[in-house]
């Protein structure tokens, strides 16, 4: 029989994402609802190692559902990758009588949490929070929808100036290993081409497509480039390459960068964070461990952390076809 869970810890780790605060709020309030204690750890695993924590109650999380970032702050901890670091963290949790942890973050967070739980027998439940949407076991991660809206709004503005000057813009968006942001914003913002890590369309194809656009009478164009794309060139080199091969194009580059990670969470992300986090606490209280919660077809589900880490959330390749048709 697993030990009764009385006191639950919560932390946010890895790249922050809009909606993490809504997730923290939901964890804390669900604990209060079920008369369990809740303790927040600062800066992810690093705060667990250093024992930097705060007791939280329902009122500790007032007025944060609408805020970007994370009130518990976030970090990527090198020390937690060592056995000694994890042992320190486990001792701190035992001293604080924490019976289980809710980990809000991405795959790096879940990988750390899984090893930690196996080594020290402290149950963990993962809540997927990353703008990249690259987690298996959920169709959506917290922050992805807000990031999409931020990017589309930015590209709409770039489109205004691109068309005023008859220019070609390369817009780099986040997504080190996954093209979800590029693909969906590319379609949403009406880009001519979309370059993603999952598919190497080749430089020749890019030139052909831009050449075709020009011949079709387009006077300005937008190419959305995922930071992890497979052309082997960064976005500035790409723009240079196109200028050299198609000199009639007046090309510019915009790197959207970390603005994609900030801002007020969309309603979708707030609701998603709330639903996932209520479920995460309920699973822990129910004696479950080493699971990740996710949303599939609008239903909240869970899978093992192992599955979440081994599986791959694939992009919908049909969107590439749609993009090609619509950029005619
Ligand atoms: O949050 C995920 C992500 O935005 C990736 O797309 C990006 O490569 C990375 O984080 C950059 O994060 P940082 O600047 O915090 O290292």
GROMACS .gro file of C-alpha atoms and ligand atoms in nm:
model
  344
    1UNK     CA    1   0.000   0.000   0.000
    2UNK     CA    2   0.136   0.342  -0.089
    3UNK     CA    3   0.182   0.597   0.189
    4UNK     CA    4  -0.104   0.842   0.238
    5UNK     CA    5  -0.031   1.172   0.065
    6UNK     CA    6  -0.084   1.462   0.308
    7UNK     CA    7   0.155   1.723   0.184
    8UNK     CA    8   0.221   1.797  -0.183
    9UNK     CA    9   0.506   1.992  -0.341
   10UNK     CA   10   0.482   2.185  -0.667
   11UNK     CA   11   0.746   2.341  -0.890
   12UNK     CA   12   0.796   2.477  -1.244
   13UNK     CA   13   1.105   2.385  -1.442
   14UNK     CA   14   1.269   2.429  -1.784
   15UNK     CA   15   1.158   2.703  -2.026
   16UNK     CA   16   0.866   2.893  -1.876
   17UNK     CA   17   0.536   2.913  -2.061
   18UNK     CA   18   0.220   3.123  -2.030
   19UNK     CA   19  -0.031   2.939  -1.815
   20UNK     CA   20   0.219   2.798  -1.566
   21UNK     CA   21   0.074   3.032  -1.304
   22UNK     CA   22  -0.275   2.904  -1.376
   23UNK     CA   23  -0.134   2.553  -1.322
   24UNK     CA   24   0.030   2.647  -0.989
   25UNK     CA   25  -0.296   2.808  -0.878
   26UNK     CA   26  -0.494   2.497  -0.967
   27UNK     CA   27  -0.249   2.270  -0.782
   28UNK     CA   28  -0.259   2.483  -0.468
   29UNK     CA   29  -0.636   2.525  -0.468
   30UNK     CA   30  -0.701   2.157  -0.536
   31UNK     CA   31  -0.480   2.073  -0.238
   32UNK     CA   32  -0.681   2.319  -0.026
   33UNK     CA   33  -1.008   2.173  -0.152
   34UNK     CA   34  -0.903   1.823  -0.041
   35UNK     CA   35  -0.753   1.953   0.290
   36UNK     CA   36  -0.398   1.867   0.189
   37UNK     CA   37  -0.101   2.092   0.252
   38UNK     CA   38   0.090   2.243  -0.038
   39UNK     CA   39   0.446   2.367  -0.060
   40UNK     CA   40   0.595   2.550  -0.357
   41UNK     CA   41   0.962   2.503  -0.455
   42UNK     CA   42   1.142   2.790  -0.627
   43UNK     CA   43   1.339   2.756  -0.953
   44UNK     CA   44   1.246   2.394  -1.021
   45UNK     CA   45   1.485   2.118  -0.918
   46UNK     CA   46   1.739   2.377  -0.803
   47UNK     CA   47   1.504   2.500  -0.531
   48UNK     CA   48   1.440   2.141  -0.423
   49UNK     CA   49   1.816   2.092  -0.384
   50UNK     CA   50   1.858   2.414  -0.190
   51UNK     CA   51   1.540   2.367   0.013
   52UNK     CA   52   1.401   2.701  -0.107
   53UNK     CA   53   1.032   2.663  -0.052
   54UNK     CA   54   0.719   2.841   0.058
   55UNK     CA   55   0.405   2.705   0.223
   56UNK     CA   56   0.111   2.788   0.001
   57UNK     CA   57  -0.259   2.816   0.070
   58UNK     CA   58  -0.557   2.910  -0.144
   59UNK     CA   59  -0.490   3.282  -0.091
   60UNK     CA   60  -0.121   3.255  -0.193
   61UNK     CA   61  -0.231   3.217  -0.554
   62UNK     CA   62  -0.480   3.501  -0.580
   63UNK     CA   63  -0.466   3.716  -0.896
   64UNK     CA   64  -0.218   3.500  -1.085
   65UNK     CA   65  -0.447   3.308  -1.321
   66UNK     CA   66  -0.402   3.586  -1.578
   67UNK     CA   67  -0.025   3.634  -1.543
   68UNK     CA   68   0.251   3.505  -1.773
   69UNK     CA   69   0.577   3.363  -1.636
   70UNK     CA   70   0.576   3.163  -1.313
   71UNK     CA   71   0.562   3.298  -0.957
   72UNK     CA   72   0.775   3.000  -0.850
   73UNK     CA   73   1.033   3.091  -1.116
   74UNK     CA   74   1.205   2.836  -1.333
   75UNK     CA   75   1.554   2.700  -1.403
   76UNK     CA   76   1.743   2.419  -1.568
   77UNK     CA   77   1.946   2.256  -1.290
   78UNK     CA   78   2.282   2.093  -1.376
   79UNK     CA   79   2.321   1.979  -1.015
   80UNK     CA   80   2.002   1.774  -1.033
   81UNK     CA   81   2.162   1.569  -1.309
   82UNK     CA   82   2.400   1.430  -1.046
   83UNK     CA   83   2.311   1.156  -0.795
   84UNK     CA   84   2.433   1.380  -0.512
   85UNK     CA   85   2.210   1.667  -0.620
   86UNK     CA   86   1.905   1.444  -0.634
   87UNK     CA   87   1.990   1.293  -0.293
   88UNK     CA   88   2.005   1.644  -0.142
   89UNK     CA   89   1.669   1.728  -0.294
   90UNK     CA   90   1.515   1.405  -0.161
   91UNK     CA   91   1.648   1.472   0.189
   92UNK     CA   92   1.499   1.824   0.181
   93UNK     CA   93   1.161   1.687   0.077
   94UNK     CA   94   1.170   1.423   0.351
   95UNK     CA   95   1.266   1.689   0.610
   96UNK     CA   96   0.974   1.901   0.492
   97UNK     CA   97   0.747   1.594   0.503
   98UNK     CA   98   0.654   1.630   0.138
   99UNK     CA   99   0.488   1.308   0.021
  100UNK     CA  100   0.477   1.373  -0.353
  101UNK     CA  101   0.563   1.634  -0.616
  102UNK     CA  102   0.378   1.793  -0.905
  103UNK     CA  103   0.631   1.885  -1.175
  104UNK     CA  104   0.520   2.144  -1.429
  105UNK     CA  105   0.752   2.152  -1.731
  106UNK     CA  106   0.870   1.973  -2.042
  107UNK     CA  107   1.055   1.652  -2.124
  108UNK     CA  108   1.375   1.750  -1.938
  109UNK     CA  109   1.166   1.803  -1.626
  110UNK     CA  110   0.995   1.467  -1.662
  111UNK     CA  111   1.323   1.286  -1.726
  112UNK     CA  112   1.468   1.432  -1.406
  113UNK     CA  113   1.149   1.354  -1.214
  114UNK     CA  114   1.141   0.993  -1.328
  115UNK     CA  115   1.499   0.921  -1.217
  116UNK     CA  116   1.435   1.104  -0.890
  117UNK     CA  117   1.124   0.903  -0.812
  118UNK     CA  118   1.293   0.572  -0.896
  119UNK     CA  119   1.595   0.652  -0.679
  120UNK     CA  120   1.412   0.793  -0.378
  121UNK     CA  121   1.060   0.652  -0.389
  122UNK     CA  122   0.898   0.996  -0.384
  123UNK     CA  123   0.600   0.989  -0.625
  124UNK     CA  124   0.584   1.251  -0.897
  125UNK     CA  125   0.315   1.356  -1.146
  126UNK     CA  126   0.406   1.562  -1.452
  127UNK     CA  127   0.200   1.848  -1.596
  128UNK     CA  128   0.313   1.938  -1.950
  129UNK     CA  129   0.408   2.305  -1.976
  130UNK     CA  130   0.613   2.424  -2.273
  131UNK     CA  131   0.539   2.648  -2.568
  132UNK     CA  132   0.689   2.389  -2.804
  133UNK     CA  133   0.399   2.137  -2.779
  134UNK     CA  134   0.652   1.857  -2.826
  135UNK     CA  135   0.528   1.618  -2.557
  136UNK     CA  136   0.382   1.276  -2.626
  137UNK     CA  137   0.063   1.190  -2.435
  138UNK     CA  138  -0.112   1.522  -2.482
  139UNK     CA  139  -0.241   1.703  -2.787
  140UNK     CA  140  -0.165   2.038  -2.623
  141UNK     CA  141   0.093   2.164  -2.375
  142UNK     CA  142   0.037   2.465  -2.150
  143UNK     CA  143   0.158   2.784  -2.320
  144UNK     CA  144   0.150   2.660  -2.678
  145UNK     CA  145  -0.179   2.828  -2.769
  146UNK     CA  146  -0.068   3.163  -2.624
  147UNK     CA  147   0.264   3.140  -2.810
  148UNK     CA  148   0.079   3.071  -3.137
  149UNK     CA  149  -0.130   3.384  -3.087
  150UNK     CA  150   0.175   3.593  -3.000
  151UNK     CA  151   0.354   3.478  -3.315
  152UNK     CA  152   0.056   3.529  -3.545
  153UNK     CA  153   0.007   3.881  -3.410
  154UNK     CA  154   0.376   3.958  -3.471
  155UNK     CA  155   0.372   3.818  -3.825
  156UNK     CA  156   0.057   4.016  -3.905
  157UNK     CA  157   0.257   4.330  -3.822
  158UNK     CA  158   0.554   4.215  -4.026
  159UNK     CA  159   0.318   4.153  -4.317
  160UNK     CA  160   0.211   4.520  -4.306
  161UNK     CA  161   0.564   4.649  -4.348
  162UNK     CA  162   0.659   4.368  -4.590
  163UNK     CA  163   0.382   4.465  -4.826
  164UNK     CA  164   0.453   4.840  -4.794
  165UNK     CA  165   0.811   4.781  -4.912
  166UNK     CA  166   0.766   4.481  -5.143
  167UNK     CA  167   0.996   4.277  -4.922
  168UNK     CA  168   1.062   3.915  -4.838
  169UNK     CA  169   1.076   3.846  -4.463
  170UNK     CA  170   1.227   3.546  -4.290
  171UNK     CA  171   1.069   3.513  -3.947
  172UNK     CA  172   1.238   3.278  -3.702
  173UNK     CA  173   1.014   3.121  -3.438
  174UNK     CA  174   1.097   2.892  -3.146
  175UNK     CA  175   1.095   2.515  -3.162
  176UNK     CA  176   1.437   2.360  -3.120
  177UNK     CA  177   1.323   2.010  -3.205
  178UNK     CA  178   0.963   2.052  -3.315
  179UNK     CA  179   0.785   2.245  -3.586
  180UNK     CA  180   0.445   2.286  -3.419
  181UNK     CA  181   0.479   2.661  -3.372
  182UNK     CA  182   0.622   2.723  -3.721
  183UNK     CA  183   0.371   2.504  -3.899
  184UNK     CA  184   0.059   2.636  -3.734
  185UNK     CA  185   0.156   3.002  -3.729
  186UNK     CA  186   0.279   2.971  -4.087
  187UNK     CA  187  -0.068   2.866  -4.194
  188UNK     CA  188  -0.244   3.104  -3.957
  189UNK     CA  189  -0.043   3.401  -4.079
  190UNK     CA  190  -0.048   3.299  -4.446
  191UNK     CA  191   0.325   3.235  -4.498
  192UNK     CA  192   0.460   3.141  -4.842
  193UNK     CA  193   0.697   2.879  -4.701
  194UNK     CA  194   0.741   2.705  -4.367
  195UNK     CA  195   1.068   2.542  -4.264
  196UNK     CA  196   1.053   2.291  -3.979
  197UNK     CA  197   1.288   2.040  -3.812
  198UNK     CA  198   1.076   1.739  -3.908
  199UNK     CA  199   1.101   1.783  -4.284
  200UNK     CA  200   1.395   1.889  -4.498
  201UNK     CA  201   1.236   2.054  -4.797
  202UNK     CA  202   1.575   2.153  -4.935
  203UNK     CA  203   1.715   2.489  -5.041
  204UNK     CA  204   1.641   2.433  -5.409
  205UNK     CA  205   1.274   2.392  -5.330
  206UNK     CA  206   1.276   2.715  -5.132
  207UNK     CA  207   1.428   2.904  -5.425
  208UNK     CA  208   1.181   2.746  -5.670
  209UNK     CA  209   0.890   2.835  -5.451
  210UNK     CA  210   0.999   3.199  -5.409
  211UNK     CA  211   1.063   3.223  -5.779
  212UNK     CA  212   0.715   3.085  -5.848
  213UNK     CA  213   0.562   3.335  -5.604
  214UNK     CA  214   0.727   3.621  -5.786
  215UNK     CA  215   0.610   3.496  -6.123
  216UNK     CA  216   0.259   3.457  -5.982
  217UNK     CA  217   0.260   3.829  -5.909
  218UNK     CA  218   0.330   3.832  -5.536
  219UNK     CA  219   0.513   4.144  -5.432
  220UNK     CA  220   0.595   4.051  -5.074
  221UNK     CA  221   0.644   3.719  -4.901
  222UNK     CA  222   0.688   3.566  -4.558
  223UNK     CA  223   0.888   3.255  -4.479
  224UNK     CA  224   0.845   3.113  -4.128
  225UNK     CA  225   1.155   2.931  -4.008
  226UNK     CA  226   1.164   2.709  -3.701
  227UNK     CA  227   1.488   2.759  -3.505
  228UNK     CA  228   1.561   2.387  -3.543
  229UNK     CA  229   1.497   2.367  -3.918
  230UNK     CA  230   1.700   2.125  -4.128
  231UNK     CA  231   1.845   2.345  -4.404
  232UNK     CA  232   2.179   2.357  -4.222
  233UNK     CA  233   2.172   2.739  -4.235
  234UNK     CA  234   2.058   2.977  -3.967
  235UNK     CA  235   1.791   3.230  -4.057
  236UNK     CA  236   2.044   3.506  -4.144
  237UNK     CA  237   2.243   3.271  -4.368
  238UNK     CA  238   1.919   3.164  -4.533
  239UNK     CA  239   1.826   3.522  -4.614
  240UNK     CA  240   2.177   3.582  -4.753
  241UNK     CA  241   2.154   3.266  -4.963
  242UNK     CA  242   1.824   3.376  -5.112
  243UNK     CA  243   1.954   3.728  -5.180
  244UNK     CA  244   2.249   3.582  -5.368
  245UNK     CA  245   2.040   3.343  -5.573
  246UNK     CA  246   1.736   3.564  -5.628
  247UNK     CA  247   1.885   3.916  -5.627
  248UNK     CA  248   1.553   4.086  -5.706
  249UNK     CA  249   1.434   3.998  -5.354
  250UNK     CA  250   1.486   4.262  -5.085
  251UNK     CA  251   1.508   4.025  -4.788
  252UNK     CA  252   1.492   4.101  -4.415
  253UNK     CA  253   1.508   3.885  -4.103
  254UNK     CA  254   1.309   3.900  -3.779
  255UNK     CA  255   1.390   3.669  -3.488
  256UNK     CA  256   1.091   3.665  -3.256
  257UNK     CA  257   1.284   3.504  -2.969
  258UNK     CA  258   1.167   3.504  -2.609
  259UNK     CA  259   0.864   3.728  -2.656
  260UNK     CA  260   0.703   3.398  -2.756
  261UNK     CA  261   0.739   3.270  -2.400
  262UNK     CA  262   0.583   3.567  -2.223
  263UNK     CA  263   0.250   3.744  -2.204
  264UNK     CA  264  -0.092   3.684  -2.059
  265UNK     CA  265  -0.206   3.327  -2.114
  266UNK     CA  266  -0.493   3.273  -2.356
  267UNK     CA  267  -0.822   3.144  -2.218
  268UNK     CA  268  -0.743   2.807  -2.376
  269UNK     CA  269  -0.415   2.780  -2.183
  270UNK     CA  270  -0.575   2.885  -1.855
  271UNK     CA  271  -0.848   2.623  -1.886
  272UNK     CA  272  -0.601   2.356  -2.000
  273UNK     CA  273  -0.364   2.433  -1.709
  274UNK     CA  274  -0.654   2.424  -1.463
  275UNK     CA  275  -0.794   2.093  -1.585
  276UNK     CA  276  -0.455   1.919  -1.606
  277UNK     CA  277  -0.346   2.037  -1.261
  278UNK     CA  278  -0.665   1.939  -1.079
  279UNK     CA  279  -0.624   1.592  -1.226
  280UNK     CA  280  -0.254   1.578  -1.132
  281UNK     CA  281  -0.328   1.645  -0.764
  282UNK     CA  282  -0.616   1.398  -0.763
  283UNK     CA  283  -0.389   1.126  -0.905
  284UNK     CA  284  -0.128   1.190  -0.637
  285UNK     CA  285  -0.392   1.185  -0.361
  286UNK     CA  286  -0.517   0.860  -0.509
  287UNK     CA  287  -0.177   0.698  -0.453
  288UNK     CA  288  -0.069   0.712  -0.819
  289UNK     CA  289   0.288   0.794  -0.920
  290UNK     CA  290   0.517   0.858  -1.212
  291UNK     CA  291   0.242   0.963  -1.450
  292UNK     CA  292   0.192   1.260  -1.679
  293UNK     CA  293  -0.147   1.419  -1.732
  294UNK     CA  294  -0.250   1.524  -2.080
  295UNK     CA  295  -0.546   1.632  -2.286
  296UNK     CA  296  -0.657   1.424  -2.583
  297UNK     CA  297  -0.973   1.498  -2.780
  298UNK     CA  298  -1.077   1.738  -2.504
  299UNK     CA  299  -1.055   1.471  -2.234
  300UNK     CA  300  -0.803   1.468  -1.950
  301UNK     CA  301  -0.600   1.148  -1.952
  302UNK     CA  302  -0.279   1.020  -1.801
  303UNK     CA  303   0.008   0.805  -1.924
  304UNK     CA  304   0.326   0.684  -1.760
  305UNK     CA  305   0.621   0.923  -1.757
  306UNK     CA  306   0.806   0.649  -1.939
  307UNK     CA  307   0.556   0.655  -2.226
  308UNK     CA  308   0.562   1.034  -2.235
  309UNK     CA  309   0.941   1.028  -2.261
  310UNK     CA  310   0.973   0.746  -2.513
  311UNK     CA  311   0.687   0.845  -2.741
  312UNK     CA  312   0.699   1.114  -3.007
  313UNK     CA  313   0.430   1.373  -3.062
  314UNK     CA  314   0.422   1.399  -3.439
  315UNK     CA  315   0.328   1.707  -3.633
  316UNK     CA  316   0.041   1.677  -3.874
  317UNK     CA  317   0.223   1.657  -4.206
  318UNK     CA  318  -0.097   1.730  -4.394
  319UNK     CA  319  -0.054   2.089  -4.279
  320UNK     CA  320   0.249   2.116  -4.511
  321UNK     CA  321   0.028   2.017  -4.802
  322UNK     CA  322  -0.237   2.269  -4.694
  323UNK     CA  323   0.028   2.539  -4.672
  324UNK     CA  324   0.152   2.457  -5.022
  325UNK     CA  325  -0.198   2.475  -5.167
  326UNK     CA  326  -0.276   2.803  -4.991
  327UNK     CA  327   0.045   2.975  -5.092
  328UNK     CA  328  -0.042   2.941  -5.461
  329LIG     O1  329   1.064   2.664  -2.409
  329LIG     C1  330   1.118   2.591  -2.515
  329LIG     C2  331   1.214   2.674  -2.589
  329LIG     O2  332   1.145   2.790  -2.614
  329LIG     C3  333   1.275   2.623  -2.719
  329LIG     O3  334   1.194   2.635  -2.832
  329LIG     C4  335   1.401   2.706  -2.727
  329LIG     O4  336   1.497   2.650  -2.809
  329LIG     C5  337   1.443   2.712  -2.585
  329LIG     O5  338   1.325   2.703  -2.508
  329LIG     C6  339   1.527   2.831  -2.548
  329LIG     O6  340   1.527   2.844  -2.411
  329LIG     P1  341   1.635   2.919  -2.321
  329LIG     O7  342   1.669   3.045  -2.387
  329LIG     O8  343   1.565   2.937  -2.190
  329LIG     O9  344   1.751   2.826  -2.312
   0.00000   0.00000   0.00000
